[in-house]
Tab-separated table of C-alpha atoms in Angstrom:
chain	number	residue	atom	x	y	z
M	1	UNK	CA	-12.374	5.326	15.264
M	2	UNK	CA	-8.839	3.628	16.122
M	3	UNK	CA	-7.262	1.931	13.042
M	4	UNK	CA	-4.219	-0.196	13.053
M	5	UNK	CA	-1.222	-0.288	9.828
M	6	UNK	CA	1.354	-2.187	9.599
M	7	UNK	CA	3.902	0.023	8.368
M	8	UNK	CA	7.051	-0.994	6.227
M	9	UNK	CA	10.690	-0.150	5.838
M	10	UNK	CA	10.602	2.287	8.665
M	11	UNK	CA	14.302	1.611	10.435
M	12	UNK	CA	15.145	4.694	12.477
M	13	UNK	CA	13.525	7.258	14.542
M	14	UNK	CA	13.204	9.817	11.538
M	15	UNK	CA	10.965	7.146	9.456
M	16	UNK	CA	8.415	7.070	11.981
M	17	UNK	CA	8.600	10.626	12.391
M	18	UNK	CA	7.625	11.194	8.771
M	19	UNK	CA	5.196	8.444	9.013
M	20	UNK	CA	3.509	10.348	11.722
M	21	UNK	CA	4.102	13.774	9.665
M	22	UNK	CA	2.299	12.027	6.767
M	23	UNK	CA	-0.735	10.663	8.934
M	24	UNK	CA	-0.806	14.757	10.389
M	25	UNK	CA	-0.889	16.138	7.519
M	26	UNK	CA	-3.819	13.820	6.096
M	27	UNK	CA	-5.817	14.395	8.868
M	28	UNK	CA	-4.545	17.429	11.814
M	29	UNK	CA	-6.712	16.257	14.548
M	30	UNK	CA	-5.971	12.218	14.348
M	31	UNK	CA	-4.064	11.113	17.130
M	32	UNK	CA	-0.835	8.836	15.999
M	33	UNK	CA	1.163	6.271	17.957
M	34	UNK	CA	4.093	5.260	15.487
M	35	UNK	CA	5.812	2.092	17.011
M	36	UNK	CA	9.087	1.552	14.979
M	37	UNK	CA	9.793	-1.923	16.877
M	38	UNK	CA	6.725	-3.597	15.682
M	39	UNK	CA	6.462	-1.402	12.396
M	40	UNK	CA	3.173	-0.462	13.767
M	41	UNK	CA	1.034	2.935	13.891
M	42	UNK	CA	-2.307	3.643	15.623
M	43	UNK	CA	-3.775	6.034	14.613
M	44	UNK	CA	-7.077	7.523	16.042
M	45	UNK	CA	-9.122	9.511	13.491
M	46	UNK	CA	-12.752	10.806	12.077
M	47	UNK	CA	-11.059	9.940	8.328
M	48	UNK	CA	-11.473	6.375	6.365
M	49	UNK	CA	-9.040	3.772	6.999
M	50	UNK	CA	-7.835	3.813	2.992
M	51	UNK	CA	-6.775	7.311	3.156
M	52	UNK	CA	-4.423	7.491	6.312
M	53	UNK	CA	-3.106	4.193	4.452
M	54	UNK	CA	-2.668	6.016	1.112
M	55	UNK	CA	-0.841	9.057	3.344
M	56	UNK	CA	1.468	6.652	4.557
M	57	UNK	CA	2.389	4.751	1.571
M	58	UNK	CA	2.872	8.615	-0.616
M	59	UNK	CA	5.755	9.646	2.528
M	60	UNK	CA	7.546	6.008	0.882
M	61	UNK	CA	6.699	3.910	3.910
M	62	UNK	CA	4.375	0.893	2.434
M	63	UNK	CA	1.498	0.594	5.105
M	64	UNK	CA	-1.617	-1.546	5.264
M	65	UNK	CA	-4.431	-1.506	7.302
M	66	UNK	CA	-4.988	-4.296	10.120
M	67	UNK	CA	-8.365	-5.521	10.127
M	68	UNK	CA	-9.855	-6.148	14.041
């Protein structure tokens, strides 16, 4: 499945690098688009919504999952 977060506070290149870290570590085989401009990641993954979410917001980056 492909979720969507909106991800806060992220403001330079090395937030959304540990955002994607975070979402990696989580789950190894998800596939993560982190789009600092929007504050956005995808994220493509066999795991639940809740915890990539949860793996975002323990790096410090407050994220929230956008419902289709």
């Amino acid at each position: 499945m492909t979720y969507e977060f909106d991800v806060e506070n992220m403001t330079c290149g090395h937030c959304s690098g540990t955002v994607e870290k975070a979402i990696k570590a989580a789950d190894p085989a998800a596939v993560a688009t982190v789009d600092l401009a929007s504050k956005k990641a995808t994220v493509q993954t066999s795991l639940d919504p809740a915890v990539i979410s949860d793996a975002i917001n323990n790096a410090g980056y407050p994220a929230s999952y956008v419902k289709p």
